[in-house]
Amino acid sequence: MLNESLLKTALMGDCSPEHIAALTPLQAISWAPLKDRGIHLSVKREDLIHPGVSGNKLYKLFHHLQFARQQGVERLVSFGGAYSNHLHALAISGQLLGIETVAVIRGERPPQLSATLIDCEANGMQLKFVSRQEYKRRHDDDYLAMLKRQYGSCHIVPEGGGGTLGAQGCSAIARAINDAVDRPVDSICTACGTGTTLAGLIVEAEPATEVIGIAVLKAAPAISQEATELVAQLTHKPSSNWRVESRFHGGGYAKLPEELKRFIVEFEEQTLIPLDPIYTVKLFWGIKSLAEQGYWPKGSHVVAIHTGGLQGRRGFNGIWQ
Ligand SMILES: *Cc1c(COP(=O)(O)O)cnc(C)c1O
């Protein structure tokens, strides 16, 4: 949707996250599992922003990038794994803005890098592979201080582009949904890794709208806690109309049982909307299961946020070959 020069304009802060979120379509989707029960489903297509800096990652990075530019730092340092949509978005953003990027990655450098990390290196990102033990320290103050000494003039972006700066950017998505509908929607659903996006949505959703986070890993309590803390930091009157669903992680992070592989193929055939293999597949699977369990009464309006991540499909050739 955005070409490189418009993406650069957006990342420079020349237009706000609200402006970008108002551009992405909120599409009414006819999908049997919901339609047959009289439930309206709309999909907020954040996957259409840009193939490499897609979905929630642009919103999560936005304020981190503005902060880094205001501080005039020379590099951005962050954390992630071999399929990280966050590192992919960060590498492209740094390249466009002329800021160096460094990624701290768990484990030894494999002989064959993932397509994601190949792109990261091609965009000038320095990959620093560290032991599992060292990676565990990514939230510790003394470890971050050590990285700061090592990398000098830098801004450290938490894993996944988190923190209050990340959540703040994601609020724009909820605001755009509020503005696009005549009456508040009943639920806004998003896939959760860290809970940062969820927190941003909770802060701006209408009081009548329930925000549902579908955890894509087994750590639902940690996601709830992270969202609670971020929401408390961002607003003085937090909403309690939200929850994290723990039942749809499909065996854990990046685990894709056969049932979910079949689900992807069926969903894409029925809706013509492409899914990513780590996040959005579990989001829509969760929504389908909730609908089947009678979670929403007839006439409800449910919005699913397509948070992007489609670059990650390249690692899962088994499905899309
Ligand atoms: C990173 C990511 C998420 C999870 O976002 P959090 O803010 O960490 O919960 C969801 N969907 C996609 C496609 C992502 O890349």
XYZ file of C-alpha atoms and ligand atoms in Angstrom:
336
model
C 0.000 0.000 0.000
C 2.741 2.492 0.942
C 5.718 2.620 -1.414
C 9.222 3.114 0.020
C 9.140 6.894 -0.129
C 5.701 7.154 1.506
C 6.751 4.612 4.117
C 9.782 6.762 4.875
C 7.544 9.828 5.198
C 5.324 7.946 7.641
C 8.265 6.671 9.711
C 9.794 10.165 9.895
C 6.719 11.206 11.852
C 5.458 13.547 9.146
C 2.061 11.956 9.568
C 0.625 10.444 12.738
C -0.232 6.799 13.479
C -3.873 7.978 13.496
C -3.502 9.110 9.921
C -2.113 5.735 8.849
C -4.754 3.788 10.786
C -7.501 5.820 9.105
C -6.191 4.668 5.706
C -6.281 0.904 6.249
C -9.612 -0.676 5.311
C -12.127 -2.054 7.804
C -13.636 -4.775 5.597
C -16.920 -6.555 6.229
C -16.189 -10.246 5.682
C -18.634 -12.960 4.862
C -17.239 -16.050 6.598
C -19.555 -18.954 7.305
C -18.635 -19.752 10.944
C -19.766 -16.260 11.977
C -22.220 -15.409 9.244
C -24.254 -18.580 9.891
C -24.724 -17.441 13.481
C -25.782 -13.930 12.500
C -22.514 -12.371 13.727
C -20.989 -9.533 11.703
C -17.249 -9.790 11.222
C -15.031 -6.954 10.030
C -11.298 -7.220 9.502
C -9.032 -4.213 10.029
C -6.430 -4.798 7.343
C -3.198 -3.540 8.886
C -1.440 -6.195 6.796
C -1.940 -3.918 3.797
C 0.332 -1.088 5.033
C 3.575 -2.418 3.565
C 4.949 -5.932 2.961
C 8.015 -5.488 5.159
C 6.868 -3.039 7.860
C 3.398 -4.362 8.336
C 0.554 -4.525 10.746
C 1.068 -3.637 14.349
C 4.840 -3.347 13.972
C 4.675 0.047 12.303
C 2.512 1.384 15.143
C 4.708 -0.220 17.786
C 7.881 1.247 16.299
C 6.508 4.684 15.488
C 7.169 6.445 18.815
C 10.418 4.527 19.369
C 11.665 5.909 16.043
C 10.583 9.467 16.897
C 12.309 9.173 20.260
C 15.517 7.885 18.652
C 15.475 10.730 16.139
C 14.853 13.377 18.808
C 17.742 11.989 20.847
C 19.891 11.894 17.733
C 21.137 8.366 18.493
C 23.252 6.551 15.929
C 21.719 3.117 16.345
C 18.737 1.106 17.461
C 19.311 -2.100 19.389
C 16.586 -4.720 19.837
C 15.834 -8.401 20.362
C 14.045 -11.162 18.495
C 14.057 -14.599 16.898
C 14.590 -16.050 13.445
C 11.033 -15.245 12.219
C 10.665 -11.903 14.000
C 8.342 -9.505 12.202
C 9.615 -6.887 14.622
C 13.282 -7.219 13.590
C 12.233 -7.255 9.950
C 10.310 -3.990 10.382
C 13.103 -2.443 12.455
C 15.790 -3.239 9.883
C 13.802 -1.632 7.053
C 12.893 1.376 9.207
C 16.509 1.951 10.265
C 17.678 1.666 6.673
C 15.105 4.216 5.467
C 15.850 6.666 8.293
C 19.631 6.285 8.178
C 19.905 4.835 11.695
C 22.059 1.725 12.247
C 20.297 -1.344 13.632
C 21.573 -4.171 15.826
C 19.605 -7.322 16.658
C 20.362 -9.528 19.649
C 19.215 -13.042 18.679
C 18.979 -16.176 20.804
C 21.222 -19.117 19.908
C 24.116 -19.752 17.545
C 24.175 -18.407 14.040
C 22.699 -21.216 11.899
C 24.423 -22.250 8.661
C 21.316 -21.175 6.752
C 19.615 -17.982 7.937
C 15.824 -17.663 7.777
C 14.356 -15.523 4.984
C 13.483 -12.948 7.659
C 17.061 -12.634 8.899
C 18.458 -12.614 5.346
C 16.263 -9.541 4.710
C 17.422 -7.996 7.975
C 21.081 -8.315 6.989
C 20.335 -7.050 3.497
C 18.886 -3.939 5.145
C 22.123 -3.403 7.039
C 21.104 -4.883 10.378
C 23.948 -6.276 12.460
C 23.005 -9.692 13.868
C 24.469 -10.568 17.253
C 23.808 -14.192 18.214
C 23.945 -14.809 21.969
C 23.554 -17.845 24.248
C 20.111 -18.733 25.605
C 21.316 -17.653 29.034
C 22.370 -14.234 27.804
C 19.109 -13.793 25.871
C 17.135 -14.381 29.065
C 18.667 -11.208 30.490
C 17.096 -8.978 27.817
C 14.853 -7.230 30.380
C 17.501 -6.810 33.117
C 18.681 -3.277 33.815
C 22.328 -4.256 34.236
C 22.355 -6.172 30.946
C 20.753 -3.231 29.115
C 23.321 -0.893 30.680
C 26.058 -3.197 29.404
C 24.577 -3.098 25.877
C 24.430 0.708 26.075
C 28.125 0.858 26.958
C 28.913 -1.552 24.150
C 26.854 0.210 21.468
C 27.345 3.803 22.586
C 24.846 6.246 21.119
C 21.795 3.990 20.950
C 18.123 3.567 21.849
C 17.212 0.096 23.066
C 13.824 -1.043 21.792
C 12.293 -3.790 23.984
C 11.616 -7.159 22.337
C 8.768 -6.893 19.842
C 8.777 -3.069 19.991
C 7.070 -3.085 23.365
C 6.878 -0.668 26.253
C 4.612 2.342 26.624
C 5.981 3.888 23.423
C 4.917 0.756 21.538
C 1.464 0.550 23.125
C 0.788 4.233 22.545
C 1.251 3.819 18.810
C -1.206 0.895 18.714
C -3.970 3.022 20.251
C -4.383 4.627 16.851
C -5.897 1.389 15.527
C -8.720 1.463 18.085
C -9.358 5.126 17.418
C -9.695 4.450 13.705
C -12.191 1.646 14.402
C -14.258 3.905 16.702
C -14.331 6.561 13.982
C -15.362 4.115 11.263
C -18.534 2.737 12.880
C -21.887 4.267 13.840
C -22.223 2.404 17.110
C -19.436 0.880 19.227
C -18.482 -2.608 18.063
C -19.069 -5.459 20.529
C -15.561 -6.930 20.422
C -12.157 -6.059 19.030
C -9.939 -9.149 18.779
C -6.185 -9.239 18.263
C -3.422 -11.851 18.394
C -1.059 -11.369 21.359
C 2.613 -12.090 21.801
C 3.706 -9.578 24.425
C 0.369 -7.819 25.055
C 1.646 -4.416 23.883
C -0.827 -4.122 21.022
C -3.622 -5.306 23.302
C -2.770 -2.570 25.823
C -2.878 0.116 23.152
C -6.304 -1.071 22.015
C -7.688 -1.239 25.568
C -6.721 2.365 26.236
C -8.688 3.744 23.284
C -11.566 1.280 22.815
C -15.086 2.509 23.575
C -16.264 1.459 27.056
C -18.946 -0.749 25.456
C -16.374 -2.626 23.360
C -14.725 -5.709 24.821
C -11.102 -6.123 23.736
C -10.075 -9.778 23.430
C -6.455 -10.828 23.124
C -5.824 -14.281 21.686
C -2.548 -15.533 23.184
C -0.390 -17.257 20.548
C 1.917 -18.735 23.182
C 1.416 -20.501 26.485
C 2.129 -17.411 28.599
C -1.380 -15.907 28.825
C -0.931 -14.753 32.471
C 2.278 -12.902 31.542
C 0.464 -11.231 28.643
C -2.370 -10.126 30.958
C 0.131 -8.742 33.424
C 2.067 -6.846 30.767
C -1.145 -5.354 29.366
C -2.353 -4.381 32.853
C 0.911 -2.595 33.614
C 1.056 -0.770 30.288
C -2.580 0.324 30.537
C -1.964 1.671 34.057
C 0.996 3.672 32.744
C -0.985 5.094 29.840
C -4.250 6.074 31.489
C -5.607 6.982 34.902
C -8.972 5.331 34.395
C -8.274 1.936 32.897
C -11.100 -0.065 31.360
C -11.760 -3.532 32.707
C -13.641 -4.570 29.577
C -10.922 -6.839 28.190
C -9.531 -10.342 28.538
C -6.813 -12.657 27.281
C -7.913 -15.993 25.797
C -5.471 -18.758 26.721
C -7.010 -21.664 24.790
C -5.866 -21.014 21.231
C -2.061 -21.150 21.269
C -2.145 -24.477 19.400
C 0.690 -26.019 21.428
C 2.872 -22.944 21.864
C 4.690 -20.161 20.041
C 5.153 -20.870 16.313
C 3.663 -24.362 16.761
C 1.337 -25.213 13.926
C -0.525 -28.514 14.337
C -2.112 -30.135 11.252
C -5.533 -28.847 12.254
C -4.265 -25.272 12.037
C -2.538 -25.890 8.707
C -5.858 -27.091 7.313
C -7.561 -24.115 8.908
C -5.258 -21.683 7.085
C -6.007 -23.243 3.714
C -9.777 -23.232 4.313
C -9.860 -19.705 5.697
C -7.884 -18.316 2.788
C -10.086 -20.115 0.251
C -13.252 -18.832 1.902
C -12.213 -15.215 2.522
C -9.293 -14.547 0.134
C -7.461 -12.980 3.081
C -3.909 -14.327 3.587
C -2.858 -15.339 7.101
C 0.538 -15.478 8.742
C 1.536 -18.801 10.344
C 2.322 -17.500 13.857
C -0.263 -14.908 14.872
C -3.287 -14.289 12.692
C -3.990 -17.996 12.103
C -4.568 -18.411 15.852
C -6.573 -15.187 16.014
C -9.131 -16.366 13.456
C -9.128 -19.919 14.782
C -9.913 -18.491 18.216
C -12.679 -16.293 16.832
C -14.223 -19.275 15.046
C -14.100 -21.380 18.218
C -15.626 -18.621 20.338
C -18.445 -18.184 17.828
C -19.110 -21.944 17.808
C -19.260 -21.899 21.598
C -21.965 -19.238 21.433
C -19.785 -16.476 22.813
C -21.463 -13.722 20.773
C -25.225 -13.263 20.487
C -26.812 -12.878 17.070
C -26.374 -9.367 15.673
C -22.990 -8.797 17.369
C -20.300 -6.906 15.502
C -16.818 -8.349 15.928
C -13.685 -6.667 14.579
C -10.529 -8.736 14.037
C -7.265 -6.888 13.594
C -5.099 -8.339 10.871
C -1.733 -7.505 12.416
C 0.231 -8.496 9.302
C 3.317 -10.690 9.577
C 2.875 -12.085 6.078
C 6.625 -11.971 5.407
C 6.810 -14.899 7.857
C 4.957 -17.154 5.402
C 8.264 -17.783 3.647
C 9.465 -19.947 6.495
C 6.473 -22.273 6.172
C 6.678 -23.552 2.614
C 4.851 -26.731 3.541
C 1.542 -24.865 3.433
C 1.907 -22.359 0.651
C 4.163 -24.147 -1.853
C 4.265 -9.069 16.820
C 2.971 -9.510 16.282
C 1.834 -9.659 17.104
C 1.885 -9.537 18.598
O 1.939 -8.232 19.081
P 2.188 -7.945 20.619
O 2.064 -6.476 20.738
O 3.590 -8.397 20.944
O 1.220 -8.699 21.450
C 0.640 -10.004 16.493
N 0.564 -10.225 15.162
C 1.635 -10.103 14.351
C 1.481 -10.416 12.910
C 2.872 -9.750 14.879
O 3.933 -9.660 14.061
